[in-house]
Coordinates of C-alpha atoms in Angstrom, one line a residue:
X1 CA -25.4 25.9 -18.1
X2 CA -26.1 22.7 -15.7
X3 CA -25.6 20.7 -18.2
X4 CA -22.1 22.1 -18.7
X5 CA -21.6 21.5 -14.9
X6 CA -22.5 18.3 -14.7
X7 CA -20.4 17.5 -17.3
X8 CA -17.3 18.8 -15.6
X9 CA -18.3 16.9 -12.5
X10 CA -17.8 13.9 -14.3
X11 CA -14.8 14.1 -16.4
X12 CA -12.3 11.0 -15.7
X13 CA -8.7 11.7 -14.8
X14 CA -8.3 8.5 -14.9
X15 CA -4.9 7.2 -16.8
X16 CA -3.9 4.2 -18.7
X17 CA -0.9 2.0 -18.0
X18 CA 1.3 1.2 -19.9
X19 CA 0.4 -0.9 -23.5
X20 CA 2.3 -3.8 -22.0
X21 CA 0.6 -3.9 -18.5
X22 CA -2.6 -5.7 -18.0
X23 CA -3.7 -5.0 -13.9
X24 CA -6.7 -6.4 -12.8
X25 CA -6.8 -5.0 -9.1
X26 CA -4.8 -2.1 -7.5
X27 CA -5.5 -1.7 -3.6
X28 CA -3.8 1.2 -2.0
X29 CA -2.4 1.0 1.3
X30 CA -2.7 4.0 3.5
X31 CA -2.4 5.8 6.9
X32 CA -3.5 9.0 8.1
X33 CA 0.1 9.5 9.6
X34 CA 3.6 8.2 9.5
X35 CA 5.1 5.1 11.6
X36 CA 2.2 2.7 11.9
X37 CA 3.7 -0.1 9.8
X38 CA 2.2 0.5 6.5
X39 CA 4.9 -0.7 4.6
X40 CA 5.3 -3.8 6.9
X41 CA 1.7 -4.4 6.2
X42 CA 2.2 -3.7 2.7
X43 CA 5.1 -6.2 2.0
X44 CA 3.3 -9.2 3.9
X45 CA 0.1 -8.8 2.0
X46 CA 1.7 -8.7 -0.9
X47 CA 4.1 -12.3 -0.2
X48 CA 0.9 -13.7 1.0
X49 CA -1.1 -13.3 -1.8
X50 CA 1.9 -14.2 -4.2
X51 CA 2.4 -17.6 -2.2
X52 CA -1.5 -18.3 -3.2
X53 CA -0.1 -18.2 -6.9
X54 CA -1.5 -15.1 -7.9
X55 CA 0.8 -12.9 -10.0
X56 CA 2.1 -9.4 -7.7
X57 CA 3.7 -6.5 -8.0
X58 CA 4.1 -3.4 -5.3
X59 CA 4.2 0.6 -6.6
X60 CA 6.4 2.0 -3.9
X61 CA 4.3 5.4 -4.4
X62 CA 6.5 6.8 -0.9
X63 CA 8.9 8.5 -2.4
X64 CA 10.2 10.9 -0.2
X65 CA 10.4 7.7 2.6
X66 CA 10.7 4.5 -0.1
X67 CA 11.4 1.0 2.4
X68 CA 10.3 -1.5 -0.3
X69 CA 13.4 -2.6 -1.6
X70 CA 15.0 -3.2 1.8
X71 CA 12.5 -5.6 2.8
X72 CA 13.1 -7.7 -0.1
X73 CA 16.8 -7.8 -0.4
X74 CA 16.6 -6.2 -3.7
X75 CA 18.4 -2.7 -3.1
X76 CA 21.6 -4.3 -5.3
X77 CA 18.7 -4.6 -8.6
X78 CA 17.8 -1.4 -11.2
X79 CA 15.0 -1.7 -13.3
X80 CA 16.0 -2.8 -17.3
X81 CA 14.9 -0.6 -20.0
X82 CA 12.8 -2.2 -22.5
X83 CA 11.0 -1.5 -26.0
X84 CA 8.2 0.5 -25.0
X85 CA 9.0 1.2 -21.2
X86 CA 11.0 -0.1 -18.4
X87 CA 11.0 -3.6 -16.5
X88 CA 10.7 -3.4 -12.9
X89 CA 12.5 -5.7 -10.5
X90 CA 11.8 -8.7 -9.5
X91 CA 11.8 -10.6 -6.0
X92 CA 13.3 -13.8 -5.1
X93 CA 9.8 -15.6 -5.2
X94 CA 8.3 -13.5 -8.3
X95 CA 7.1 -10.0 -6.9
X96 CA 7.5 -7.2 -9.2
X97 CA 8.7 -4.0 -7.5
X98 CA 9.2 -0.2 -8.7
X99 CA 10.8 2.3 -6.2
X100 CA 12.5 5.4 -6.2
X101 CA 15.1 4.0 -4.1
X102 CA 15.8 1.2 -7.2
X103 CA 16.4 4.2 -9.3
X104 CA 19.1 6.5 -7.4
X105 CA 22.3 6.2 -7.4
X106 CA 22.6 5.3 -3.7
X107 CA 19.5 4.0 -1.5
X108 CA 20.3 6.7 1.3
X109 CA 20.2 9.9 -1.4
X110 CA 17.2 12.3 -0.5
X111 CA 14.7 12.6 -2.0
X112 CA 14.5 16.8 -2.1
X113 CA 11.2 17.2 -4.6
X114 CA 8.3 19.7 -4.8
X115 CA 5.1 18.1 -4.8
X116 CA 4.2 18.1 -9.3
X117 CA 7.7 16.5 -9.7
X118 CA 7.0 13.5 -7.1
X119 CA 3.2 13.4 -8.5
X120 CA 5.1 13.4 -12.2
X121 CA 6.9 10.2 -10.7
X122 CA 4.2 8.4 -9.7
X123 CA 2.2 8.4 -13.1
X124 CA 5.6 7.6 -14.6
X125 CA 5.2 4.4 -12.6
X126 CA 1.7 3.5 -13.9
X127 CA 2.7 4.4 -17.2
X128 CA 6.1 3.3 -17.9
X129 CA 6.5 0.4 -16.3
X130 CA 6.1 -3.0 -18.1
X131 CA 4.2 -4.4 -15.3
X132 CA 2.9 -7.1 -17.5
X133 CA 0.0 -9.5 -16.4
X134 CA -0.6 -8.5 -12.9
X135 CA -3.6 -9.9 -10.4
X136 CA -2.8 -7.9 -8.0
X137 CA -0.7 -4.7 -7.6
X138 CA -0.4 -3.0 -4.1
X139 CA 0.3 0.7 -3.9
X140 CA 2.3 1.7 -0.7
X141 CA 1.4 5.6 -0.3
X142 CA 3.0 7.7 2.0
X143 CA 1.2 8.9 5.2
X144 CA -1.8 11.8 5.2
X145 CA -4.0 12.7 2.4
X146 CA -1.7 14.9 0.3
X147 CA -0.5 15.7 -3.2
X148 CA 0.7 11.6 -3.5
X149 CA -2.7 10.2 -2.6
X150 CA -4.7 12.8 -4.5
X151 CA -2.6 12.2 -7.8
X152 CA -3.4 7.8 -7.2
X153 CA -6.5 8.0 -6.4
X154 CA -7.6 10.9 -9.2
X155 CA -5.0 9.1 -11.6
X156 CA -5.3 5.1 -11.0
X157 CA -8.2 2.9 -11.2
X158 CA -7.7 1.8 -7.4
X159 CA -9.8 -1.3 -6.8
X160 CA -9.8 -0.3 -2.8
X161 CA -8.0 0.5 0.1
X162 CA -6.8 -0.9 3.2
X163 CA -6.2 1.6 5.8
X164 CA -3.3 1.4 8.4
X165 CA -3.4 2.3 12.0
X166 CA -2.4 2.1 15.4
X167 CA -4.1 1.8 18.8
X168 CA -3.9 5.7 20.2
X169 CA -6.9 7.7 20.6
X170 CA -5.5 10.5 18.5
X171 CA -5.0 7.8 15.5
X172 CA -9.3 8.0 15.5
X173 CA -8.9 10.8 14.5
X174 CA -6.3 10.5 11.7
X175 CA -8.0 7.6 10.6
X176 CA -11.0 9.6 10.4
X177 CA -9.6 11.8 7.6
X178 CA -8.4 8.8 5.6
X179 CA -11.7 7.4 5.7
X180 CA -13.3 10.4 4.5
X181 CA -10.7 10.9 1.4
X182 CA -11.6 7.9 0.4
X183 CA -14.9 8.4 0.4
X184 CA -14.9 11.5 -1.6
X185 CA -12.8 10.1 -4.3
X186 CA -15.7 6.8 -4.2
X187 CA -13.2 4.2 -3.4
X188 CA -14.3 0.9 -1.4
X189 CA -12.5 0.4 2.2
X190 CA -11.5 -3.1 1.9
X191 CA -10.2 -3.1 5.6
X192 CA -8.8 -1.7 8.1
X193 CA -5.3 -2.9 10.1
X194 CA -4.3 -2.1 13.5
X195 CA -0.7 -2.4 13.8
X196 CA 1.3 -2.5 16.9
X197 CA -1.9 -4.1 18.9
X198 CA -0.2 -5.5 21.2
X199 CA 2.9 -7.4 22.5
X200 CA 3.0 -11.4 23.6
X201 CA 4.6 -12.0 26.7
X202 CA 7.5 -14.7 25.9
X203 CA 7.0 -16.1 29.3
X204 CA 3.3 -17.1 29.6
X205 CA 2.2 -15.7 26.2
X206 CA 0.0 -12.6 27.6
X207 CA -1.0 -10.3 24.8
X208 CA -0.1 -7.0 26.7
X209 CA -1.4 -3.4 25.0
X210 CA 1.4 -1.1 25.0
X211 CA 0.1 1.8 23.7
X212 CA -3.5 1.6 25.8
X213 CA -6.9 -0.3 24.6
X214 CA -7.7 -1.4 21.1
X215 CA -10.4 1.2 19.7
X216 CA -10.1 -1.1 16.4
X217 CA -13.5 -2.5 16.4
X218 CA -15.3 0.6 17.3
X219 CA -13.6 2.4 14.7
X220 CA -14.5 0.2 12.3
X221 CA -18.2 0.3 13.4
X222 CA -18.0 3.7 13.1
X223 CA -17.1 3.8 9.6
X224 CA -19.2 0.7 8.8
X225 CA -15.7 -1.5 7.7
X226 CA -16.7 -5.0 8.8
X227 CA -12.6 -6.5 7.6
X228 CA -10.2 -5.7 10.3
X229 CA -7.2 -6.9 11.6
X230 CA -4.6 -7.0 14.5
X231 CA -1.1 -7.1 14.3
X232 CA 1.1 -7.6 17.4
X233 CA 4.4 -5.8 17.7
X234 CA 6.9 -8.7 16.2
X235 CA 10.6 -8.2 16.8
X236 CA 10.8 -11.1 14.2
X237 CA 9.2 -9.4 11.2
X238 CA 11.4 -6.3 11.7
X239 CA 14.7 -7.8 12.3
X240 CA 13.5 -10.1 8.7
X241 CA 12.5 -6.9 7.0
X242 CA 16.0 -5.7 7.9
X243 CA 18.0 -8.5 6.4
X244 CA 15.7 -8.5 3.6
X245 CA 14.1 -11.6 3.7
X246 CA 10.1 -10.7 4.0
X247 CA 9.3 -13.6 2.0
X248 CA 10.2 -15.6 4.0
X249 CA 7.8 -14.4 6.7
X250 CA 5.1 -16.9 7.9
X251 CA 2.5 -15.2 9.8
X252 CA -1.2 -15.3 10.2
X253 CA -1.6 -12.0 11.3
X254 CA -3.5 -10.4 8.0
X255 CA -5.9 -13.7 7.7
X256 CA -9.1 -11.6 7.3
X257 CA -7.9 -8.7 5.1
X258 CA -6.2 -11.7 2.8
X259 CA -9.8 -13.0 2.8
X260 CA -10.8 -9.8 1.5
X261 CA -8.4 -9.4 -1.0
X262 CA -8.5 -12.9 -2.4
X263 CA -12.7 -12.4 -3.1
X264 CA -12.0 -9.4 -5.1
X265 CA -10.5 -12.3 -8.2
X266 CA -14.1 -13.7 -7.6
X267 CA -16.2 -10.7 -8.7

């Protein structure tokens, strides 16, 4: 009878992708809620680590709240059926991107799905796509730990994660639940990002905290992450996100996370 149980406790649900695809590292980018950045933070990992030469691709897994295509000017692009599976989009500089909003008829339709159809769509992703050869593939989840993360993280070999916040105390709390999600389904924290750290004053460059006192580095002492981050609030990176053009971002915002991400090709 233990036997049997233990047996259970170790059955794999993990899938395949596609015959075509060859991924070497999937890192899943999360938040414990909504409009932290996490798909700014997203995007500019994954142009950083492309401009190193490394080949990179984004799942847009946020179906219900898909910004992916935006920020790279690609809206006007639908993925190409090919002989075995479908081709997804590619960037200006090389990314390769899948997204609900690629597939719709019009980028502004809703999204108005029950929970095993979007978790249907995200497998789909894994394992229709042609993704190719692929160093690196960054998953952009939506916020909280529901039926989305669940199905990746049960579903997708995830390498690690890189978790998302912002500098409230309440976040400490959100964050709290991410970390311990992850750490049920045994996946590596690579990092954690605080978004929205601060603001620098135009005038005489003063990093001013908006939204109270950086609990960053406590948090991530907490949770023993040792990679963190701050990102400022940039009027620059949104107004290029809006136009499309996230490419053409040059920041060094994401330096130690990159760091990270980069020594994962070494192991």
């Amino acid at each position: 009878m233990n036997n049997e149980n233990n047996n259970k406790k170790n059955v794999s649900f993990i899938e395949e992708p596609n015959k075509l695809s060859h991924i070497k590292n999937v890192i899943a980018i999360v938040s414990g809620k909504g409009g932290v950045g996490k798909s700014i933070v997203t995007s500019m990992l994954a142009c950083s680590i492309s401009k190193k030469g490394y080949k990179t691709a984004i799942m847009d897994a946020d179906i219900t709240g898909p910004s992916i295509p935006k920020s790279f000017g690609v809206t006007n692009l639908k993925p190409i059926n090919g002989d075995g599976g479908f081709f997804p989009v590619k960037t200006k500089n090389g990314t390769d991107i899948m997204s609900i909003n690629l597939l719709l008829e019009n980028e502004t339709d809703p999204v108005i799905w029950r929970g095993p159809v979007i978790t249907g769509v995200i497998k789909q992703f894994w394992k229709d796509v042609i993704w190719g050869d692929i160093d690196y593939m960054f998953i952009d989840m939506p916020p909280g730990t529901g039926d989305v993360p669940l199905t990746v993280f049960q579903t997708i070999p995830v390498t690690g994660i890189i978790i998302v916040t912002s500098p409230q105390e309440l976040v400490s709390m959100v964050v709290e639940k991410a970390v311990n999600m992850a750490k049920m389904m045994n996946i590596p924290i690579l990092a954690l990002v605080e978004n929205m750290s601060y603001v620098k004053c135009p005038d005489c460059s003063k990093e001013i905290e908006l939204f109270g006192k950086s609990h960053i580095t406590e948090t991530a002492k907490k949770f023993n992450i040792t990679v963190t981050d701050k990102m400022p609030i940039d009027t620059n990176i949104a107004a290029t996100c809006d136009k499309g053009e996230i490419e053409n971002i040059q920041t060094g915002y994401l330096k130690n996370t990159l760091n990270k991400i980069e020594s994962l090709s070494a192991n």
